[in-house]
Short mmCIF file of C-alpha atoms and ligand atoms in Angstrom, two decimals:
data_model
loop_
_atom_site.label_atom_id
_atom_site.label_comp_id
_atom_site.label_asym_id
_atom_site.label_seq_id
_atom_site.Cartn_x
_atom_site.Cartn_y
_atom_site.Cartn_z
CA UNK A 1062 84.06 -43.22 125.24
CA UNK A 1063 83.50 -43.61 121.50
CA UNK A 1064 80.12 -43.53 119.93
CA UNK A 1065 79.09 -46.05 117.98
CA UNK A 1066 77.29 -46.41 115.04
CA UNK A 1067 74.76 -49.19 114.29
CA UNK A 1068 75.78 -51.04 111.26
CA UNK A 1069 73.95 -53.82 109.14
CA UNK A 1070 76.15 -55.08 106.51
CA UNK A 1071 79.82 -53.52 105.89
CA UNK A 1072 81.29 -54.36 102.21
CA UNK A 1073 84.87 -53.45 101.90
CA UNK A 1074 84.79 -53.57 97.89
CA UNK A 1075 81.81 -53.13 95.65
CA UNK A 1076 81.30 -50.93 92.01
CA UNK A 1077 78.01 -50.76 92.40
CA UNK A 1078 77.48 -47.95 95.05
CA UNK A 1079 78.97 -44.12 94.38
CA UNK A 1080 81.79 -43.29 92.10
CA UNK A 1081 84.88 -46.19 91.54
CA UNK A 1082 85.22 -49.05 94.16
CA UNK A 1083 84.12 -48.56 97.77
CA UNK A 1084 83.48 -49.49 101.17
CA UNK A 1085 79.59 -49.48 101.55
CA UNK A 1086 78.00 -49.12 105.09
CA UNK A 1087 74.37 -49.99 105.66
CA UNK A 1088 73.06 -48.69 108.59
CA UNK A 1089 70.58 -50.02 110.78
CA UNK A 1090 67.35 -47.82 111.37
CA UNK A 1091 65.03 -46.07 109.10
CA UNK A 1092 62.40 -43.55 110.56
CA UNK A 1093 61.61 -42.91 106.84
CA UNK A 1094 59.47 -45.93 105.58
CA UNK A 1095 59.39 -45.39 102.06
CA UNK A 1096 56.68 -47.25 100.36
CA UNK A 1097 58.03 -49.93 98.07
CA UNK A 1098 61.59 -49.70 99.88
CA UNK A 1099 63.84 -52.70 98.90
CA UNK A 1100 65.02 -52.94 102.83
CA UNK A 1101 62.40 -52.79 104.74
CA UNK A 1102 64.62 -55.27 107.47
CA UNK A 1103 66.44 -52.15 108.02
CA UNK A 1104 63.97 -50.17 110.14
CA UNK A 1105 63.43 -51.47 112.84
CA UNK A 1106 66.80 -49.49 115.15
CA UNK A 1107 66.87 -52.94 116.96
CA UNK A 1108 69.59 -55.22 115.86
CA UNK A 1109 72.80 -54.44 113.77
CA UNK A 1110 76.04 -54.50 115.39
CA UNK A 1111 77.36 -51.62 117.07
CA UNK A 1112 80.83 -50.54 115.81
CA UNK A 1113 82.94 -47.65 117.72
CA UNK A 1114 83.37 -44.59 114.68
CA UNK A 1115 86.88 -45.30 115.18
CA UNK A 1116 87.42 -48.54 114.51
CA UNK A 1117 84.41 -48.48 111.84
CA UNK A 1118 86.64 -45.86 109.73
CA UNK A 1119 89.86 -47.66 110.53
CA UNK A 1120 87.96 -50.60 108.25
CA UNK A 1121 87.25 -48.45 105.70
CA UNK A 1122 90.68 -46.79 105.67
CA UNK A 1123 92.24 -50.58 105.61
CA UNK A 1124 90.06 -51.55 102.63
CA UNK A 1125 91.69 -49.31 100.99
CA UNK A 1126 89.48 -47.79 98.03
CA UNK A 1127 88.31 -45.03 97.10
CA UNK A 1128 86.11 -43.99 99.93
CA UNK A 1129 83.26 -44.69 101.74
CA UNK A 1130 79.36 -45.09 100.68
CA UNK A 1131 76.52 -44.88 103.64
CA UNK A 1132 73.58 -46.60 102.85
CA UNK A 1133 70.43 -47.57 104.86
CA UNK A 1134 68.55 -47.39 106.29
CA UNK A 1135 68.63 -43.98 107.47
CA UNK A 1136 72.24 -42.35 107.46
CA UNK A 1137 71.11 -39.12 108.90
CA UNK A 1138 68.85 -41.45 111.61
CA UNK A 1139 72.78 -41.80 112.83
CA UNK A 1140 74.13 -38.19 112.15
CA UNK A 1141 76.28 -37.86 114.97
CA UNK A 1142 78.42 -40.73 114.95
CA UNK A 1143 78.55 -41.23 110.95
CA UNK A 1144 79.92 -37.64 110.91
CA UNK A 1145 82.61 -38.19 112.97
CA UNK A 1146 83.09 -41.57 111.06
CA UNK A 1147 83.38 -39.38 107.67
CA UNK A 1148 85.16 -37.17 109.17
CA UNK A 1149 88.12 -39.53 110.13
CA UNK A 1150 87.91 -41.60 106.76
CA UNK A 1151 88.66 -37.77 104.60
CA UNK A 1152 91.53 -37.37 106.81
CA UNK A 1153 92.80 -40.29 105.20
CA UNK A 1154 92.33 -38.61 101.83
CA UNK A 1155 89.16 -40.61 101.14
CA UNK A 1156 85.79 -39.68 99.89
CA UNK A 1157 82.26 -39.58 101.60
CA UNK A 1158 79.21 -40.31 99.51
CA UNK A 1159 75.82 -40.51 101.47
CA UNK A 1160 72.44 -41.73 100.78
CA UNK A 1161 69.19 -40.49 102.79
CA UNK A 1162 65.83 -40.27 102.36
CA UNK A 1163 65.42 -36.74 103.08
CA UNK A 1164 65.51 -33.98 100.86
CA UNK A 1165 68.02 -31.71 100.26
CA UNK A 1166 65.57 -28.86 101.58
CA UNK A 1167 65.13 -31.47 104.54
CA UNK A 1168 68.54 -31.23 106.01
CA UNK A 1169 69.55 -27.91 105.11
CA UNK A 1170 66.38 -26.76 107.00
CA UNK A 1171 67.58 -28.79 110.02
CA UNK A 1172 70.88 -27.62 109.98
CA UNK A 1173 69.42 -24.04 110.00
CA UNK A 1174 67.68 -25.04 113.08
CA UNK A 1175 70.67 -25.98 114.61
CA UNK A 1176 70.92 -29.56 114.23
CA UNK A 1177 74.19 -29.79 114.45
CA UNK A 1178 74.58 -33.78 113.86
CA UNK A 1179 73.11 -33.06 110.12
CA UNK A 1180 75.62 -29.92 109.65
CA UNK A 1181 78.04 -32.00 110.32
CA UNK A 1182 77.34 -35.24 108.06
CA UNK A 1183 76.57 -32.54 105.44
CA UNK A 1184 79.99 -30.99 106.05
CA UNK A 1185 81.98 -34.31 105.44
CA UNK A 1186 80.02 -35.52 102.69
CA UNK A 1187 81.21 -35.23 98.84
CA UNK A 1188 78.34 -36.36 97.05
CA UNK A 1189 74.84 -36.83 98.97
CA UNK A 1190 71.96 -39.17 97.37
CA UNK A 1191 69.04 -37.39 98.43
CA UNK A 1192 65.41 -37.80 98.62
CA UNK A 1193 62.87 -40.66 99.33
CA UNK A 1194 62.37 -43.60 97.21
CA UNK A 1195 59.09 -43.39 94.83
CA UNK A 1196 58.05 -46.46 93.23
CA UNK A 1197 55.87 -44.76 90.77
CA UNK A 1198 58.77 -42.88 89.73
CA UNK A 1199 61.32 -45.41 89.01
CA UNK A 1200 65.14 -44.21 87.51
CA UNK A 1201 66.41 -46.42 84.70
CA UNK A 1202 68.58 -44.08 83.14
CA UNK A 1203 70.86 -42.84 86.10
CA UNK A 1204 73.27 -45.03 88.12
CA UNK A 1205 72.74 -45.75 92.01
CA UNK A 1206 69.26 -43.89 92.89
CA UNK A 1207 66.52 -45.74 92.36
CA UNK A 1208 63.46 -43.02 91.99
CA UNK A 1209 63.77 -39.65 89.29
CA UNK A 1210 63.04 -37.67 92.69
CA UNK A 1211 66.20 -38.13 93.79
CA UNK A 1212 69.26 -35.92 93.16
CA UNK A 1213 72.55 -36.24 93.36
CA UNK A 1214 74.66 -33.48 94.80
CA UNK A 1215 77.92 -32.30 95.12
CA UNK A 1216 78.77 -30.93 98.41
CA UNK A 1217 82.57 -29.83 97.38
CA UNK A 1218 84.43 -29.81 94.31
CA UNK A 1219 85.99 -33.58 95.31
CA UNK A 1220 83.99 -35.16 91.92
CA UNK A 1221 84.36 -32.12 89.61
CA UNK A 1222 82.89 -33.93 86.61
CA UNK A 1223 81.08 -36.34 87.68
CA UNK A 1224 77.41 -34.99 87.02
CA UNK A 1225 78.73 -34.36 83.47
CA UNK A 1226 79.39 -37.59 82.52
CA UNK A 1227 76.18 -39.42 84.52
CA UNK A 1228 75.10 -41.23 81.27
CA UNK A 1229 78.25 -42.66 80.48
CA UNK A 1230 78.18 -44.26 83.93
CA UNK A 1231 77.75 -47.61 84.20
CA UNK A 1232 74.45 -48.65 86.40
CA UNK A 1233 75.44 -51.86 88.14
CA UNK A 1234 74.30 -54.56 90.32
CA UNK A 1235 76.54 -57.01 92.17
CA UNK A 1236 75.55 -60.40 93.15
CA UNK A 1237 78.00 -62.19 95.05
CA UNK A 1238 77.58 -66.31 96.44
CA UNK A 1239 78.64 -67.49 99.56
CA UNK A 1240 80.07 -71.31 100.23
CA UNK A 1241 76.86 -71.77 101.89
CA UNK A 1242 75.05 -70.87 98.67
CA UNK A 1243 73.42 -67.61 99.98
CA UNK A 1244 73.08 -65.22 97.24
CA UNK A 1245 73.82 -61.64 98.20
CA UNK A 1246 72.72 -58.27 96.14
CA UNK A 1247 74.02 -54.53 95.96
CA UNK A 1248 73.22 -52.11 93.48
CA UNK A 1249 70.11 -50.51 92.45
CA UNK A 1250 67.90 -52.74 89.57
CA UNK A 1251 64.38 -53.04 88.30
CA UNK A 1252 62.87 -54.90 90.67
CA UNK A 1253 61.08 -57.09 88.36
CA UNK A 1254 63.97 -57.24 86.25
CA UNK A 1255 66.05 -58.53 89.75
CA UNK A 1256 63.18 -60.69 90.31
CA UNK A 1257 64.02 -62.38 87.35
CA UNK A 1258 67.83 -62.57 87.72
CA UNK A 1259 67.05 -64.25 91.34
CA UNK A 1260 63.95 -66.01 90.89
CA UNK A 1261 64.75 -69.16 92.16
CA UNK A 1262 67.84 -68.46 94.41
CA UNK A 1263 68.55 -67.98 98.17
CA UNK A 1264 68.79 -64.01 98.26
CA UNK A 1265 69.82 -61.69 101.43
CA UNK A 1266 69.26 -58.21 99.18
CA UNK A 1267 71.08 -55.17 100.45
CA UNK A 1268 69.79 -52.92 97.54
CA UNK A 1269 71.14 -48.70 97.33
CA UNK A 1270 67.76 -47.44 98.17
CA UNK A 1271 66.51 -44.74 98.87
S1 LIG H 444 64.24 -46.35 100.69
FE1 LIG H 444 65.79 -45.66 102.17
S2 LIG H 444 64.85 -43.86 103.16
FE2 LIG H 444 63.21 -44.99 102.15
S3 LIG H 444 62.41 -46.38 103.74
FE3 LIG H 444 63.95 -47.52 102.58
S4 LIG H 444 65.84 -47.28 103.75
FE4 LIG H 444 64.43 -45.65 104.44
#
């Protein structure tokens, strides 16, 4: 039988999360716990639908963009069955970017171990967002992390120039309005600067943190 991976929120098109348009994926479960994290609904590892890796990277391949972003949560709470997941959606020619709140020195460490759920994510990942979310450290100047902790890596040579030209890249937030009038937010902002934007309306945030 398939695994299954436990997902909060799937967006088939946003600008807001990696490099070009994607299909984000926020997971449900973080053992992490960040102080000052913008999701702290995504925790608890109860709730979320469960989505086979299969048909969850069919979806991606179907919305048809660049590639995929996995958000959390935790992505590396879920190693196993987002590895096979990336693994499926770069068979399709797509990208993987990933997000986690562990260090770089983290996972390598536990793939050195032996963990071999990391070693894999690690293996079909293109660019990983890594490290936890500080609040006293906040990142205005570089798009998608949230904290000047945080690096971005590349894992292969899939975004050859994309470090280069980090300042030229856009930092954005989406904010997208249901017919029921809930307000719904991606991206990485300020947060009193968001505050300000939303003060007022009907908000279900599903911010790029860590
Ligand atoms: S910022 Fe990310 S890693 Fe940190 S607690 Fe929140 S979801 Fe977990």
């Amino acid at each position: 039988m398939s695994s299954t991976v436990s997902v909060a929120r799937f967006l088939a098109r946003t600008r807001a999360e990696g490099p070009g348009e994607r299909t984000a994926i926020w997971v449900q479960g973080c053992a992490i716990r960040c102080l000052g994290c913008f999701n702290p609904h995504l925790w608890t590892f109860r709730g979320g639908e469960r989505i086979g890796v299969e048909d969850l990277a069919a979806r991606v391949v179907a919305a048809d963009t660049e590639g995929v972003t996995f958000l959390g949560g935790e992505p590396f709470d879920q190693a196993a069955p987002l590895a096979e997941a990336a693994r499926w959606v770069r068979r399709a020619g797509r990208s993987v970017m990933t997000f986690t709140g562990y260090t770089r020195a983290q996972l390598h460490q536990a793939a050195d171990a032996g963990d071999q759920a990391v070693a894999a994510l690690l293996e079909h990942t293109d660019l990983l967002a890594a490290g936890p979310f500080l609040a006293d450290q906040l990142d205005t100047a570089r798009p998608w992390v949230g904290s000047t902790n945080q690096e971005l890596v590349l894992l292969n040579d899939r975004f050859p120039h994309l470090l280069d030209g980090l300042d030229r890249t856009p930092d954005r937030i989406e904010v997208s309005v249901a017919v029921s009038g809930q307000v719904a937010v991606n991206g990485w902002a300020d947060p009193d600067a968001l505050d300000t934007l939303l003060s007022g309306l009907q908000v279900a945030r599903s911010r790029s943190t860590p």
